[in-house]
Amino acid sequence: MMGLEPKNLHSSIPVPSVQELASLQLEAVPSRYMRDDMESIISTVASDNTLRVPLIDMTKLVDPESQETELQKLHAACKEWGIFQLINHGVSDESLRNMNKQTQEFFDLPSKEKQRWAQKPGSLEGYGQAFVTSEEQKLDWNDMIFLKALPIEDRNPEIWPENPPKFRESLDRYSQDMRQIAVALTRFMAMGLEIETRELCAAYEEGLYQIRMNYYPPCPQPERVTGLTPHVDIPGFALLLDCGDTPGLQVLKDGRWIFVEPLDGAVVVDMGRITEILSNGLYKAPEHRAVVSKSKERRSIVTFCYPALSFKVGPAMELIKLGSPPLYKTVTVEEYLGCFFNPKPDVPFIDTMKI
């Protein structure tokens, strides 16, 4: 989910496939993808290769002997960065490899075949681009397919590709694997914040898991486009799998864009607004973006993790009892999503959540 607030976020206007455009071997990018502000973005916040996104080891969080030290690292990562790489997370390499393979095979299908699962009017689900709300809007240099995966009753079989043949089966398993990571992580984050874990873990057990597969083709003018516009995610957190070794994800840290270097087998955990609100602003939901390459394609799979719709999103009671005033309102996840999808004109989404 992007942190953009245009007029209507419930659906997206159909736009040309970027993959098709890239196959034309253009020398220049069409004007709708050209960003006039890219030069100022690049010159004011140069990418910094000396800073590294924190690395958290799930086995050390589970092991009683190393747990306290690793919890401190996790707490610091959530406070100072809002993003980290998670290793030894318990999901098999086979599941990750399989989903990577299905994503590649889907984007390799002929254009006409992919269009069988194109977004339908009034829905964000399916193959296309997200949050295109006007004919004048600048476009990102990517194609994507967005699917609701869990709970199972949220799935729309008309939009779930039947080709590649193992796509559905792989996505079913992958979404359950991501839920397993989310529930485990939620418990450790709650321990780091010293708040009640049971209710929060149960909310993620019953939560919503929505998956977006991105394809970023090579671009003749990568410095003039964005793969994904800078934004902040709105769920509890997002779990990102890079499907190769081409870096593209960048996070804004202290005014500088930092590459999140792909790490084989790792999952990138990116805090969303729900976690920021729950922690009463202690944990940060960071601004991030995707950049593209002149010669290399890139694919990624992002799982957006939300607590159950009835769960109340607001600063945790334990943190308020310690004397910090609540910075945010308390609303159900359903009301929270209603506020995001029906934005107030010229009011940033997070401001509508503040007291």
Tab-separated table of C-alpha atoms in Angstrom:
chain	number	residue	atom	x	y	z
A	1	MET	CA	0.000	0.000	0.000
A	2	MET	CA	1.394	3.339	-0.955
A	3	GLY	CA	1.275	6.458	1.182
A	4	LEU	CA	-0.278	8.573	-1.545
A	5	GLU	CA	-3.520	10.426	-0.948
A	6	PRO	CA	-5.245	11.197	-4.267
A	7	LYS	CA	-9.008	11.525	-4.768
A	8	ASN	CA	-10.112	7.914	-4.966
A	9	LEU	CA	-7.894	5.062	-3.882
A	10	HIS	CA	-10.388	2.234	-4.388
A	11	SER	CA	-9.363	1.595	-7.989
A	12	SER	CA	-6.764	2.418	-10.619
A	13	ILE	CA	-7.033	3.766	-14.187
A	14	PRO	CA	-5.607	1.284	-16.741
A	15	VAL	CA	-2.236	2.400	-18.135
A	16	PRO	CA	0.213	0.836	-20.642
A	17	SER	CA	2.440	-2.021	-19.488
A	18	VAL	CA	5.934	-0.748	-18.676
A	19	GLN	CA	7.308	-4.177	-19.603
A	20	GLU	CA	5.850	-3.712	-23.120
A	21	LEU	CA	7.329	-0.200	-23.338
A	22	ALA	CA	10.755	-1.467	-22.274
A	23	SER	CA	10.636	-4.185	-24.955
A	24	LEU	CA	10.444	-1.449	-27.635
A	25	GLN	CA	14.102	-0.537	-26.850
A	26	LEU	CA	13.243	3.172	-26.567
A	27	GLU	CA	16.081	5.681	-26.369
A	28	ALA	CA	14.047	8.081	-24.216
A	29	VAL	CA	11.352	7.544	-21.611
A	30	PRO	CA	7.779	8.724	-22.467
A	31	SER	CA	6.937	12.032	-20.762
A	32	ARG	CA	4.385	10.508	-18.356
A	33	TYR	CA	7.208	8.659	-16.614
A	34	MET	CA	9.645	11.616	-16.571
A	35	ARG	CA	10.046	13.195	-13.149
A	36	ASP	CA	10.895	16.890	-13.225
A	37	ASP	CA	11.891	16.742	-9.565
A	38	MET	CA	14.296	13.799	-9.788
A	39	GLU	CA	17.411	15.968	-10.107
A	40	SER	CA	16.603	17.870	-6.922
A	41	ILE	CA	15.801	14.607	-5.100
A	42	ILE	CA	19.100	13.051	-6.202
A	43	SER	CA	21.234	16.119	-5.461
A	44	THR	CA	19.742	16.848	-2.013
A	45	VAL	CA	19.735	13.267	-0.770
A	46	ALA	CA	22.605	11.345	-2.339
A	47	SER	CA	22.593	7.579	-1.849
A	48	ASP	CA	24.954	6.520	0.907
A	49	ASN	CA	26.764	3.182	0.669
A	50	THR	CA	28.454	3.364	4.074
A	51	LEU	CA	25.265	2.937	6.138
A	52	ARG	CA	23.797	-0.566	6.348
A	53	VAL	CA	20.242	-1.513	7.233
A	54	PRO	CA	20.218	-3.535	10.519
A	55	LEU	CA	20.292	-7.342	10.408
A	56	ILE	CA	18.120	-9.325	12.844
A	57	ASP	CA	18.446	-13.084	13.398
A	58	MET	CA	15.181	-14.832	14.297
A	59	THR	CA	16.977	-17.868	15.805
A	60	LYS	CA	18.681	-15.510	18.301
A	61	LEU	CA	15.279	-14.022	19.210
A	62	VAL	CA	13.913	-17.517	19.894
A	63	ASP	CA	16.937	-18.832	21.862
A	64	PRO	CA	16.600	-17.853	25.572
A	65	GLU	CA	20.392	-17.392	25.871
A	66	SER	CA	20.663	-14.781	23.107
A	67	GLN	CA	17.119	-13.390	23.264
A	68	GLU	CA	17.717	-10.332	25.441
A	69	THR	CA	20.622	-9.024	23.303
A	70	GLU	CA	18.779	-9.664	20.024
A	71	LEU	CA	15.587	-8.040	21.395
A	72	GLN	CA	17.614	-4.896	22.150
A	73	LYS	CA	18.906	-4.941	18.555
A	74	LEU	CA	15.348	-5.378	17.232
A	75	HIS	CA	14.018	-2.552	19.433
A	76	ALA	CA	16.826	-0.229	18.254
A	77	ALA	CA	16.232	-1.176	14.584
A	78	CYS	CA	12.496	-0.393	14.876
A	79	LYS	CA	13.156	2.924	16.657
A	80	GLU	CA	16.076	4.233	14.611
A	81	TRP	CA	15.395	2.767	11.156
A	82	GLY	CA	11.910	1.257	10.946
A	83	ILE	CA	13.366	-1.292	8.532
A	84	PHE	CA	15.664	-4.307	8.881
A	85	GLN	CA	16.700	-7.545	7.187
A	86	LEU	CA	15.481	-10.731	8.874
A	87	ILE	CA	17.514	-13.937	8.548
A	88	ASN	CA	16.871	-17.494	9.816
A	89	HIS	CA	13.147	-16.667	9.816
A	90	GLY	CA	11.988	-20.272	9.592
A	91	VAL	CA	10.533	-20.175	6.061
A	92	SER	CA	12.152	-22.748	3.797
A	93	ASP	CA	14.382	-21.698	0.908
A	94	GLU	CA	12.148	-23.903	-1.239
A	95	SER	CA	9.059	-21.772	-0.513
A	96	LEU	CA	10.951	-18.534	-1.271
A	97	ARG	CA	12.539	-19.954	-4.451
A	98	ASN	CA	9.217	-21.331	-5.618
A	99	MET	CA	7.371	-18.006	-5.235
A	100	ASN	CA	10.262	-16.208	-6.951
A	101	LYS	CA	10.019	-18.679	-9.867
A	102	GLN	CA	6.215	-18.280	-10.167
A	103	THR	CA	6.554	-14.476	-10.162
A	104	GLN	CA	9.172	-14.614	-12.923
A	105	GLU	CA	7.071	-17.020	-14.979
A	106	PHE	CA	3.983	-14.811	-14.573
A	107	PHE	CA	5.759	-11.661	-15.824
A	108	ASP	CA	7.335	-13.710	-18.650
A	109	LEU	CA	3.886	-14.625	-20.002
A	110	PRO	CA	2.753	-12.939	-23.238
A	111	SER	CA	1.001	-9.599	-22.626
A	112	LYS	CA	-2.386	-10.916	-23.787
A	113	GLU	CA	-2.187	-13.802	-21.314
A	114	LYS	CA	-1.340	-11.501	-18.374
A	115	GLN	CA	-4.312	-9.301	-19.316
A	116	ARG	CA	-6.637	-12.185	-18.372
A	117	TRP	CA	-5.948	-11.149	-14.763
A	118	ALA	CA	-5.967	-7.371	-15.296
A	119	GLN	CA	-7.488	-5.046	-12.690
A	120	LYS	CA	-11.235	-4.603	-13.065
A	121	PRO	CA	-12.963	-1.190	-12.712
A	122	GLY	CA	-13.496	-0.315	-9.054
A	123	SER	CA	-10.797	-2.678	-7.759
A	124	LEU	CA	-7.073	-2.477	-7.023
A	125	GLU	CA	-6.683	-6.243	-7.282
A	126	GLY	CA	-5.102	-7.829	-10.312
A	127	TYR	CA	-2.429	-7.040	-12.884
A	128	GLY	CA	-1.679	-3.392	-13.725
A	129	GLN	CA	-0.472	-0.400	-11.699
A	130	ALA	CA	-1.676	0.805	-8.315
A	131	PHE	CA	-3.296	4.109	-7.378
A	132	VAL	CA	-3.405	5.732	-10.831
A	133	THR	CA	-6.241	8.199	-10.249
A	134	SER	CA	-5.879	10.754	-13.065
A	135	GLU	CA	-4.792	10.949	-16.699
A	136	GLU	CA	-2.192	13.620	-15.791
A	137	GLN	CA	-0.562	11.684	-12.965
A	138	LYS	CA	3.127	10.769	-13.343
A	139	LEU	CA	3.631	7.024	-13.595
A	140	ASP	CA	6.114	4.672	-11.939
A	141	TRP	CA	8.436	2.469	-14.002
A	142	ASN	CA	6.936	-0.838	-12.917
A	143	ASP	CA	4.161	-3.343	-13.525
A	144	MET	CA	2.582	-5.268	-10.688
A	145	ILE	CA	-0.035	-7.796	-9.710
A	146	PHE	CA	-1.808	-7.250	-6.384
A	147	LEU	CA	-3.778	-10.055	-4.697
A	148	LYS	CA	-5.573	-10.540	-1.380
A	149	ALA	CA	-4.241	-13.815	-0.006
A	150	LEU	CA	-5.519	-14.271	3.576
A	151	PRO	CA	-7.997	-14.880	5.053
A	152	ILE	CA	-8.923	-17.387	2.352
A	153	GLU	CA	-12.458	-15.956	2.016
A	154	ASP	CA	-10.927	-12.631	0.829
A	155	ARG	CA	-9.451	-14.303	-2.272
A	156	ASN	CA	-10.972	-13.481	-5.633
A	157	PRO	CA	-10.555	-16.583	-7.833
A	158	GLU	CA	-11.274	-14.546	-10.990
A	159	ILE	CA	-8.102	-12.503	-10.381
A	160	TRP	CA	-5.788	-15.295	-9.133
A	161	PRO	CA	-3.748	-16.419	-12.176
A	162	GLU	CA	-4.179	-20.037	-13.279
A	163	ASN	CA	-1.053	-19.623	-15.397
A	164	PRO	CA	1.765	-20.391	-14.497
A	165	PRO	CA	0.135	-23.707	-13.477
A	166	LYS	CA	1.656	-23.771	-9.964
A	167	PHE	CA	1.108	-20.057	-9.232
A	168	ARG	CA	-1.979	-20.458	-7.012
A	169	GLU	CA	-0.580	-23.368	-5.003
A	170	SER	CA	2.739	-21.519	-4.465
A	171	LEU	CA	1.041	-18.264	-3.438
A	172	ASP	CA	-1.218	-20.129	-1.007
A	173	ARG	CA	1.792	-21.665	0.742
A	174	TYR	CA	3.860	-18.485	0.576
A	175	SER	CA	1.120	-16.336	2.144
A	176	GLN	CA	0.829	-18.784	5.060
A	177	ASP	CA	4.619	-18.724	5.480
A	178	MET	CA	4.562	-14.913	5.597
A	179	ARG	CA	1.796	-15.005	8.213
A	180	GLN	CA	3.999	-17.309	10.312
A	181	ILE	CA	6.831	-14.701	10.176
A	182	ALA	CA	4.403	-11.863	10.940
A	183	VAL	CA	2.952	-13.525	14.037
A	184	ALA	CA	6.409	-14.407	15.402
A	185	LEU	CA	7.758	-10.915	14.715
A	186	THR	CA	4.735	-9.271	16.327
A	187	ARG	CA	5.420	-11.153	19.558
A	188	PHE	CA	9.066	-10.021	19.646
A	189	MET	CA	8.189	-6.407	18.768
A	190	ALA	CA	5.625	-6.395	21.593
A	191	MET	CA	8.270	-7.791	23.957
A	192	GLY	CA	10.645	-5.005	22.856
A	193	LEU	CA	7.944	-2.413	23.605
A	194	GLU	CA	7.059	-4.250	26.856
A	195	ILE	CA	3.382	-4.481	25.929
A	196	GLU	CA	0.837	-7.344	26.031
A	197	THR	CA	1.639	-9.909	23.315
A	198	ARG	CA	-1.324	-12.326	23.324
A	199	GLU	CA	-4.058	-10.121	21.860
A	200	LEU	CA	-1.705	-8.620	19.267
A	201	CYS	CA	-0.458	-12.037	18.059
A	202	ALA	CA	-4.050	-13.301	17.843
A	203	ALA	CA	-4.959	-10.248	15.720
A	204	TYR	CA	-2.177	-11.106	13.245
A	205	GLU	CA	-3.163	-14.818	13.264
A	206	GLU	CA	-6.596	-13.660	12.053
A	207	GLY	CA	-5.167	-10.772	10.046
A	208	LEU	CA	-5.206	-9.644	6.421
A	209	TYR	CA	-2.300	-10.578	4.127
A	210	GLN	CA	-2.155	-8.882	0.739
A	211	ILE	CA	0.613	-9.598	-1.755
A	212	ARG	CA	2.039	-7.375	-4.449
A	213	MET	CA	4.496	-8.759	-7.015
A	214	ASN	CA	6.525	-6.035	-8.747
A	215	TYR	CA	8.404	-6.092	-12.029
A	216	TYR	CA	10.866	-3.257	-12.768
A	217	PRO	CA	12.154	-3.508	-16.367
A	218	PRO	CA	15.488	-1.963	-17.439
A	219	CYS	CA	15.036	1.740	-18.228
A	220	PRO	CA	16.889	3.879	-20.836
A	221	GLN	CA	16.927	6.887	-18.432
A	222	PRO	CA	16.881	5.458	-14.894
A	223	GLU	CA	17.899	8.801	-13.348
A	224	ARG	CA	14.720	10.454	-14.689
A	225	VAL	CA	12.112	7.973	-13.363
A	226	THR	CA	11.060	6.273	-10.145
A	227	GLY	CA	10.359	2.558	-9.921
A	228	LEU	CA	8.065	3.329	-6.999
A	229	THR	CA	7.268	6.834	-5.742
A	230	PRO	CA	8.563	7.655	-2.221
A	231	HIS	CA	5.883	6.591	0.269
A	232	VAL	CA	5.205	5.181	3.738
A	233	ASP	CA	3.377	1.856	4.103
A	234	ILE	CA	0.087	1.810	6.027
A	235	PRO	CA	-0.195	-1.790	7.376
A	236	GLY	CA	1.410	-3.183	10.524
A	237	PHE	CA	4.447	-3.953	8.429
A	238	ALA	CA	5.473	-5.218	5.005
A	239	LEU	CA	7.646	-8.265	4.319
A	240	LEU	CA	9.694	-7.887	1.125
A	241	LEU	CA	11.489	-10.612	-0.777
A	242	ASP	CA	14.004	-9.426	-3.375
A	243	CYS	CA	13.969	-11.905	-6.269
A	244	GLY	CA	17.603	-11.501	-7.284
A	245	ASP	CA	20.726	-9.492	-6.502
A	246	THR	CA	19.809	-6.213	-8.259
A	247	PRO	CA	19.426	-3.503	-5.592
A	248	GLY	CA	16.457	-1.159	-6.012
A	249	LEU	CA	14.787	-0.581	-2.647
A	250	GLN	CA	15.960	2.571	-0.845
A	251	VAL	CA	14.996	3.876	2.591
A	252	LEU	CA	15.242	7.509	3.720
A	253	LYS	CA	17.496	7.696	6.784
A	254	ASP	CA	18.539	11.053	8.283
A	255	GLY	CA	17.839	12.838	4.997
A	256	ARG	CA	19.763	10.352	2.814
A	257	TRP	CA	18.548	7.518	0.599
A	258	ILE	CA	20.172	4.221	1.618
A	259	PHE	CA	20.085	1.094	-0.567
A	260	VAL	CA	18.748	-2.052	1.073
A	261	GLU	CA	21.194	-4.515	-0.490
A	262	PRO	CA	19.547	-7.833	-1.438
A	263	LEU	CA	20.651	-10.644	0.857
A	264	ASP	CA	20.005	-14.213	-0.280
A	265	GLY	CA	17.277	-15.861	1.806
A	266	ALA	CA	16.586	-12.752	3.904
A	267	VAL	CA	13.220	-11.010	4.198
A	268	VAL	CA	13.168	-7.201	4.510
A	269	VAL	CA	10.804	-6.026	7.266
A	270	ASP	CA	9.452	-2.513	6.808
A	271	MET	CA	7.369	-0.935	9.580
A	272	GLY	CA	3.978	0.498	8.628
A	273	ARG	CA	1.776	3.181	10.165
A	274	ILE	CA	-0.221	0.722	12.314
A	275	THR	CA	2.955	-0.237	14.204
A	276	GLU	CA	3.972	3.431	14.490
A	277	ILE	CA	0.565	4.225	16.041
A	278	LEU	CA	0.603	1.159	18.323
A	279	SER	CA	4.052	2.175	19.635
A	280	ASN	CA	2.790	5.766	20.116
A	281	GLY	CA	5.399	7.023	17.661
A	282	LEU	CA	8.346	5.150	19.209
A	283	TYR	CA	8.750	2.839	16.200
A	284	LYS	CA	9.112	4.601	12.857
A	285	ALA	CA	7.318	3.840	9.599
A	286	PRO	CA	10.046	4.995	7.185
A	287	GLU	CA	9.721	6.647	3.806
A	288	HIS	CA	11.074	4.393	1.069
A	289	ARG	CA	11.113	4.140	-2.720
A	290	ALA	CA	12.324	1.944	-5.577
A	291	VAL	CA	14.855	3.031	-8.191
A	292	VAL	CA	15.551	1.234	-11.476
A	293	SER	CA	18.562	0.162	-13.525
A	294	LYS	CA	19.612	0.890	-17.083
A	295	SER	CA	20.587	-2.700	-17.866
A	296	LYS	CA	19.005	-5.008	-15.275
A	297	GLU	CA	15.443	-5.997	-14.489
A	298	ARG	CA	14.311	-6.439	-10.883
A	299	ARG	CA	11.445	-8.327	-9.266
A	300	SER	CA	10.198	-8.194	-5.699
A	301	ILE	CA	7.343	-9.754	-3.720
A	302	VAL	CA	5.824	-7.661	-0.931
A	303	THR	CA	3.396	-8.990	1.677
A	304	PHE	CA	1.357	-6.320	3.491
A	305	CYS	CA	0.442	-7.581	6.977
A	306	TYR	CA	-2.572	-6.175	8.859
A	307	PRO	CA	-4.174	-7.206	12.148
A	308	ALA	CA	-7.804	-8.436	12.000
A	309	LEU	CA	-10.389	-5.819	10.937
A	310	SER	CA	-11.943	-5.692	14.429
A	311	PHE	CA	-8.581	-5.064	16.160
A	312	LYS	CA	-8.320	-1.629	17.771
A	313	VAL	CA	-5.388	0.389	16.409
A	314	GLY	CA	-4.183	2.950	18.919
A	315	PRO	CA	-1.288	3.586	21.308
A	316	ALA	CA	-0.789	0.526	23.561
A	317	MET	CA	-2.250	1.032	27.045
A	318	GLU	CA	1.029	0.051	28.757
A	319	LEU	CA	2.852	2.914	27.018
A	320	ILE	CA	0.174	5.449	28.007
A	321	LYS	CA	0.236	4.274	31.633
A	322	LEU	CA	3.930	5.145	31.723
A	323	GLY	CA	2.893	8.777	31.444
A	324	SER	CA	3.314	9.534	27.735
A	325	PRO	CA	0.147	11.155	26.381
A	326	PRO	CA	-1.426	9.308	23.424
A	327	LEU	CA	-0.413	10.940	20.124
A	328	TYR	CA	-2.993	9.038	18.053
A	329	LYS	CA	-6.681	8.167	18.146
A	330	THR	CA	-7.846	4.585	18.666
A	331	VAL	CA	-9.897	3.136	15.784
A	332	THR	CA	-10.570	-0.364	14.460
A	333	VAL	CA	-8.488	-1.600	11.512
A	334	GLU	CA	-11.673	-1.387	9.422
A	335	GLU	CA	-12.161	2.312	10.336
A	336	TYR	CA	-8.445	2.966	9.780
A	337	LEU	CA	-8.616	1.536	6.244
A	338	GLY	CA	-11.798	3.542	5.627
A	339	CYS	CA	-9.893	6.742	6.475
A	340	PHE	CA	-7.057	5.798	4.113
A	341	PHE	CA	-9.261	4.903	1.143
A	342	ASN	CA	-11.489	7.960	1.584
A	343	PRO	CA	-8.891	10.658	2.259
A	344	LYS	CA	-9.652	14.221	3.288
A	345	PRO	CA	-8.461	16.745	0.669
A	346	ASP	CA	-4.955	18.111	1.362
A	347	VAL	CA	-4.625	16.339	4.726
A	348	PRO	CA	-1.826	13.723	4.974
A	349	PHE	CA	-3.277	10.392	6.062
A	350	ILE	CA	-1.250	10.122	9.281
A	351	ASP	CA	-2.509	13.557	10.400
A	352	THR	CA	-6.099	12.276	10.333
A	353	MET	CA	-5.010	9.656	12.903
A	354	LYS	CA	-3.409	12.168	15.287
A	355	ILE	CA	-5.160	13.548	18.361
